[in-house]
Structures are given as C-alpha cells and as structure tokens.
Amino acid sequence: MADALYFTGDPEANELIAAEPLALLIGFVLDQQVPVPTAFSGPLKLKQRLGRLDAAELAGLDPERLGTIFREKPAIHRFPGNMAKRVQELAAVVEEEYDGDASRIWREAEGTDDLRRRIEALPGFGEMKVKALASVLARRYGNAMAEPLVPDHAMLGDVDSPEALAEYQAAKRAYKASLRAAAG
C-alpha cells in the first residue's frame, strides 16, 4: 500500500488520499474542470471542515449545509454546489452498497469486469475515471485485476513523486492535444 499519493503539493492531503479509500474516491469525483492538485486537496479540506470523512454522515447531511461547507473559503471546488451534490451521491452509494467501506469496491470485486462495473456505477465515474482509478489501484496498490483496465499512455497511477506529477500533467496535456489534432 502507498503511504502517500503525490497528487497535491500538500503532504497531509497526499497521505489522506492514500490512507482513506473514501478520500481517494472523493478526489476522483472532484477531478473535473480543476487541476489534479486542486481536486485531490478537496478531501482534506472536507475532512477538516467536517472533522472526519464518513460515508453515512456525508450521505445524510442536509444538502444545503454540505453546499455551504463546499463554498467556505477557500472553496473546495470551482463548482461547489454541483460537486457537493456529486460527493453526497457518491457517499450514499458507498454507504448503501458497501456498508460505508469504499475499499470494498475493489477488495471484493470478483474480477476485472466486476471491478469495472463497480467503478462505472459510482456517480461521476465515466470511462476516463474508471481507467484513472484502475491505474492507481494497479500501480500504487498492486491490484492485479485493475491492470487490464489501464491504458498504455501516462495515467495518474504513474505518479509516484512530486516530479512525476509535473511529468504526468505535461504528458496529459500533450495527449489531449494529440487527440484534438487527430479529430480536427
């Protein structure tokens, strides 16, 4: 198991997303229309504001209160209202289907296809996030059933240091540029 995932510039945030599976999933939910470090710093901000990260508690919070927590300065996300709702939906699925234990999503999967199905069923997880989470599970946690889901280009799971994060972000920009060039 990784002691830290170097997705942010904050050692405490990096340790949290490595140690708490729900924090990791929240980071992935927040990873849209903001830089990776911003997204994966969100779980720590949320934990600091709530005192802990608990799926049942998050799922049961008054949505307006959670939205207010997301909007506190500095805001947890560029789109705090939408992301508060998405995180609450994620927490509800983790609570209802996995008894609040997010790690059960991958620990109890019965193979690669089941793992893909479980991740795809999470709110806010499309094909790209399935691949990105699979890359982290395979390359940072040694989850062999996740490996077949990982594409052959640079992925978040390749990030094992602050320097590797910068390299990943550059490679991601280049990859997206190549896709745009091919489409245009």
mmCIF file of C-alpha atoms in Angstrom:
data_model
loop_
_atom_site.group_PDB
_atom_site.id
_atom_site.type_symbol
_atom_site.label_atom_id
_atom_site.label_comp_id
_atom_site.label_asym_id
_atom_site.label_seq_id
_atom_site.Cartn_x
_atom_site.Cartn_y
_atom_site.Cartn_z
ATOM 1 C CA MET A 1 0.000 0.000 0.000
ATOM 2 C CA ALA A 2 1.195 3.513 -0.810
ATOM 3 C CA ASP A 3 1.958 5.752 2.174
ATOM 4 C CA ALA A 4 1.161 8.809 0.077
ATOM 5 C CA LEU A 5 -0.215 9.567 -3.362
ATOM 6 C CA TYR A 6 1.624 12.605 -4.721
ATOM 7 C CA PHE A 7 -1.356 14.200 -6.417
ATOM 8 C CA THR A 8 -1.192 17.501 -4.479
ATOM 9 C CA GLY A 9 1.524 19.741 -3.089
ATOM 10 C CA ASP A 10 0.289 19.065 0.454
ATOM 11 C CA PRO A 11 1.820 16.082 2.278
ATOM 12 C CA GLU A 12 -1.207 15.769 4.586
ATOM 13 C CA ALA A 13 -3.611 15.648 1.620
ATOM 14 C CA ASN A 14 -1.351 13.127 -0.146
ATOM 15 C CA GLU A 15 -1.335 10.863 2.917
ATOM 16 C CA LEU A 16 -5.112 11.150 3.388
ATOM 17 C CA ILE A 17 -5.990 10.062 -0.156
ATOM 18 C CA ALA A 18 -3.559 7.144 0.178
ATOM 19 C CA ALA A 19 -4.885 6.011 3.561
ATOM 20 C CA GLU A 20 -8.640 6.560 3.217
ATOM 21 C CA PRO A 21 -10.356 4.962 0.215
ATOM 22 C CA LEU A 22 -13.356 7.300 0.519
ATOM 23 C CA ALA A 23 -10.985 10.285 0.324
ATOM 24 C CA LEU A 24 -9.440 8.832 -2.835
ATOM 25 C CA LEU A 25 -12.866 8.409 -4.443
ATOM 26 C CA ILE A 26 -13.899 11.935 -3.437
ATOM 27 C CA GLY A 27 -10.723 13.227 -5.077
ATOM 28 C CA PHE A 28 -11.684 11.437 -8.279
ATOM 29 C CA VAL A 29 -15.203 12.871 -8.152
ATOM 30 C CA LEU A 30 -13.733 16.363 -7.761
ATOM 31 C CA ASP A 31 -11.272 15.773 -10.618
ATOM 32 C CA GLN A 32 -13.152 17.651 -13.294
ATOM 33 C CA GLN A 33 -12.608 21.154 -14.608
ATOM 34 C CA VAL A 34 -9.907 21.828 -11.998
ATOM 35 C CA PRO A 35 -6.221 20.840 -11.836
ATOM 36 C CA VAL A 36 -5.410 17.450 -10.291
ATOM 37 C CA PRO A 37 -3.811 19.032 -7.162
ATOM 38 C CA THR A 38 -6.966 21.086 -6.546
ATOM 39 C CA ALA A 39 -9.240 18.073 -6.916
ATOM 40 C CA PHE A 40 -7.241 15.808 -4.636
ATOM 41 C CA SER A 41 -6.772 18.526 -1.995
ATOM 42 C CA GLY A 42 -10.569 18.638 -1.670
ATOM 43 C CA PRO A 43 -10.926 15.559 0.557
ATOM 44 C CA LEU A 44 -8.601 17.075 3.181
ATOM 45 C CA LYS A 45 -10.488 20.380 3.156
ATOM 46 C CA LEU A 46 -13.740 18.472 3.545
ATOM 47 C CA LYS A 47 -12.346 16.371 6.385
ATOM 48 C CA GLN A 48 -11.019 19.456 8.162
ATOM 49 C CA ARG A 49 -14.421 21.141 7.915
ATOM 50 C CA LEU A 50 -16.422 18.078 8.997
ATOM 51 C CA GLY A 51 -13.946 16.548 11.451
ATOM 52 C CA ARG A 52 -13.834 13.243 9.545
ATOM 53 C CA LEU A 53 -14.832 11.597 6.279
ATOM 54 C CA ASP A 54 -17.674 9.170 6.843
ATOM 55 C CA ALA A 55 -19.915 7.917 4.037
ATOM 56 C CA ALA A 56 -23.053 7.695 6.196
ATOM 57 C CA GLU A 57 -22.516 11.169 7.617
ATOM 58 C CA LEU A 58 -21.872 12.702 4.191
ATOM 59 C CA ALA A 59 -24.861 10.925 2.665
ATOM 60 C CA GLY A 60 -27.129 12.106 5.483
ATOM 61 C CA LEU A 61 -26.025 15.744 5.658
ATOM 62 C CA ASP A 62 -28.504 18.404 4.718
ATOM 63 C CA PRO A 63 -27.588 19.187 1.086
ATOM 64 C CA GLU A 64 -27.674 22.937 1.725
ATOM 65 C CA ARG A 65 -25.268 22.551 4.648
ATOM 66 C CA LEU A 66 -22.894 20.469 2.540
ATOM 67 C CA GLY A 67 -23.070 23.087 -0.204
ATOM 68 C CA THR A 68 -22.179 25.761 2.339
ATOM 69 C CA ILE A 69 -19.231 23.664 3.534
ATOM 70 C CA PHE A 70 -18.018 23.350 -0.073
ATOM 71 C CA ARG A 71 -18.348 27.120 -0.580
ATOM 72 C CA GLU A 72 -16.361 28.122 2.532
ATOM 73 C CA LYS A 73 -13.194 29.998 1.584
ATOM 74 C CA PRO A 74 -11.169 28.576 0.061
ATOM 75 C CA ALA A 75 -13.875 26.749 -1.843
ATOM 76 C CA ILE A 76 -13.379 23.010 -2.214
ATOM 77 C CA HIS A 77 -14.089 23.160 -5.958
ATOM 78 C CA ARG A 78 -14.669 25.644 -8.743
ATOM 79 C CA PHE A 79 -18.291 24.444 -8.859
ATOM 80 C CA PRO A 80 -19.042 23.911 -5.153
ATOM 81 C CA GLY A 81 -22.793 23.302 -5.401
ATOM 82 C CA ASN A 82 -22.572 20.662 -8.128
ATOM 83 C CA MET A 83 -19.591 18.944 -6.553
ATOM 84 C CA ALA A 84 -21.194 18.874 -3.100
ATOM 85 C CA LYS A 85 -24.156 17.107 -4.673
ATOM 86 C CA ARG A 86 -21.908 14.647 -6.540
ATOM 87 C CA VAL A 87 -19.870 13.858 -3.403
ATOM 88 C CA GLN A 88 -23.082 13.294 -1.465
ATOM 89 C CA GLU A 89 -24.346 10.932 -4.178
ATOM 90 C CA LEU A 90 -21.032 9.043 -4.056
ATOM 91 C CA ALA A 91 -21.201 8.774 -0.265
ATOM 92 C CA ALA A 92 -24.756 7.427 -0.492
ATOM 93 C CA VAL A 93 -23.673 4.663 -2.889
ATOM 94 C CA VAL A 94 -20.686 3.773 -0.694
ATOM 95 C CA GLU A 95 -22.930 3.668 2.372
ATOM 96 C CA GLU A 96 -25.829 1.760 0.795
ATOM 97 C CA GLU A 97 -23.924 -0.741 -1.347
ATOM 98 C CA TYR A 98 -20.656 -1.174 0.546
ATOM 99 C CA ASP A 99 -21.693 -0.503 4.173
ATOM 100 C CA GLY A 100 -19.635 2.699 4.197
ATOM 101 C CA ASP A 101 -16.368 0.944 3.282
ATOM 102 C CA ALA A 102 -15.194 2.352 -0.056
ATOM 103 C CA SER A 103 -12.336 -0.168 -0.294
ATOM 104 C CA ARG A 104 -14.893 -2.957 -0.710
ATOM 105 C CA ILE A 105 -15.477 -1.645 -4.246
ATOM 106 C CA TRP A 106 -12.132 -3.117 -5.310
ATOM 107 C CA ARG A 107 -11.352 -5.546 -2.484
ATOM 108 C CA GLU A 108 -14.470 -7.617 -3.103
ATOM 109 C CA ALA A 109 -14.635 -7.382 -6.890
ATOM 110 C CA GLU A 110 -14.792 -10.820 -8.492
ATOM 111 C CA GLY A 111 -12.532 -9.943 -11.408
ATOM 112 C CA THR A 112 -11.713 -7.201 -13.873
ATOM 113 C CA ASP A 113 -15.203 -6.996 -15.388
ATOM 114 C CA ASP A 114 -16.827 -6.789 -11.958
ATOM 115 C CA LEU A 115 -14.328 -4.125 -10.888
ATOM 116 C CA ARG A 116 -15.106 -2.057 -13.991
ATOM 117 C CA ARG A 117 -18.841 -2.435 -13.370
ATOM 118 C CA ARG A 118 -18.496 -1.352 -9.727
ATOM 119 C CA ILE A 119 -16.424 1.725 -10.574
ATOM 120 C CA GLU A 120 -18.667 2.715 -13.506
ATOM 121 C CA ALA A 121 -21.675 2.566 -11.176
ATOM 122 C CA LEU A 122 -20.229 5.326 -8.986
ATOM 123 C CA PRO A 123 -21.697 8.803 -9.543
ATOM 124 C CA GLY A 124 -19.366 10.890 -11.672
ATOM 125 C CA PHE A 125 -17.260 7.966 -12.915
ATOM 126 C CA GLY A 126 -17.171 7.595 -16.671
ATOM 127 C CA GLU A 127 -14.711 5.694 -18.817
ATOM 128 C CA MET A 128 -11.786 8.067 -18.189
ATOM 129 C CA LYS A 129 -12.155 7.936 -14.406
ATOM 130 C CA VAL A 130 -12.512 4.151 -14.481
ATOM 131 C CA LYS A 131 -9.143 3.979 -16.256
ATOM 132 C CA ALA A 132 -7.556 6.575 -13.972
ATOM 133 C CA LEU A 133 -8.727 4.887 -10.754
ATOM 134 C CA ALA A 134 -7.712 1.494 -12.158
ATOM 135 C CA SER A 135 -4.231 2.880 -12.841
ATOM 136 C CA VAL A 136 -3.924 3.979 -9.212
ATOM 137 C CA LEU A 137 -5.247 0.669 -7.898
ATOM 138 C CA ALA A 138 -2.916 -1.326 -10.161
ATOM 139 C CA ARG A 139 0.255 0.724 -9.936
ATOM 140 C CA ARG A 140 0.135 2.189 -6.430
ATOM 141 C CA TYR A 141 -1.694 -0.648 -4.625
ATOM 142 C CA GLY A 142 -0.758 -3.722 -6.664
ATOM 143 C CA ASN A 143 -4.348 -4.655 -7.554
ATOM 144 C CA ALA A 144 -3.813 -7.120 -10.419
ATOM 145 C CA MET A 145 -7.455 -7.204 -11.546
ATOM 146 C CA ALA A 146 -7.268 -3.429 -12.205
ATOM 147 C CA GLU A 147 -4.273 -3.717 -14.549
ATOM 148 C CA PRO A 148 -6.255 -4.765 -17.688
ATOM 149 C CA LEU A 149 -8.300 -1.546 -17.360
ATOM 150 C CA VAL A 150 -5.211 0.679 -17.570
ATOM 151 C CA PRO A 151 -4.418 2.201 -20.986
ATOM 152 C CA ASP A 152 -0.888 2.399 -22.359
ATOM 153 C CA HIS A 153 -0.473 6.181 -22.028
ATOM 154 C CA ALA A 154 0.530 8.218 -18.969
ATOM 155 C CA MET A 155 -2.010 7.867 -16.174
ATOM 156 C CA LEU A 156 -2.417 9.193 -12.652
ATOM 157 C CA GLY A 157 -1.298 5.819 -11.321
ATOM 158 C CA ASP A 158 2.170 6.524 -12.742
ATOM 159 C CA VAL A 159 2.599 9.441 -10.325
ATOM 160 C CA ASP A 160 4.928 8.390 -7.518
ATOM 161 C CA SER A 161 6.574 11.722 -6.629
ATOM 162 C CA PRO A 162 6.001 15.480 -6.941
ATOM 163 C CA GLU A 163 8.231 15.462 -10.037
ATOM 164 C CA ALA A 164 6.194 12.644 -11.556
ATOM 165 C CA LEU A 165 3.028 14.727 -11.059
ATOM 166 C CA ALA A 166 4.513 17.529 -13.160
ATOM 167 C CA GLU A 167 5.552 14.990 -15.824
ATOM 168 C CA TYR A 168 2.095 13.413 -15.782
ATOM 169 C CA GLN A 169 0.369 16.766 -16.192
ATOM 170 C CA ALA A 170 2.628 17.649 -19.150
ATOM 171 C CA ALA A 171 2.016 14.235 -20.742
ATOM 172 C CA LYS A 172 -1.746 14.598 -20.196
ATOM 173 C CA ARG A 173 -1.743 17.997 -21.929
ATOM 174 C CA ALA A 174 0.252 16.554 -24.849
ATOM 175 C CA TYR A 175 -2.069 13.537 -25.108
ATOM 176 C CA LYS A 176 -5.183 15.755 -25.169
ATOM 177 C CA ALA A 177 -3.547 17.977 -27.787
ATOM 178 C CA SER A 178 -2.853 14.913 -29.954
ATOM 179 C CA LEU A 179 -6.491 13.835 -29.656
ATOM 180 C CA ARG A 180 -7.671 17.310 -30.680
ATOM 181 C CA ALA A 181 -5.241 17.339 -33.618
ATOM 182 C CA ALA A 182 -6.416 13.916 -34.780
ATOM 183 C CA ALA A 183 -10.077 14.986 -34.548
ATOM 184 C CA GLY A 184 -9.519 18.322 -36.287
#
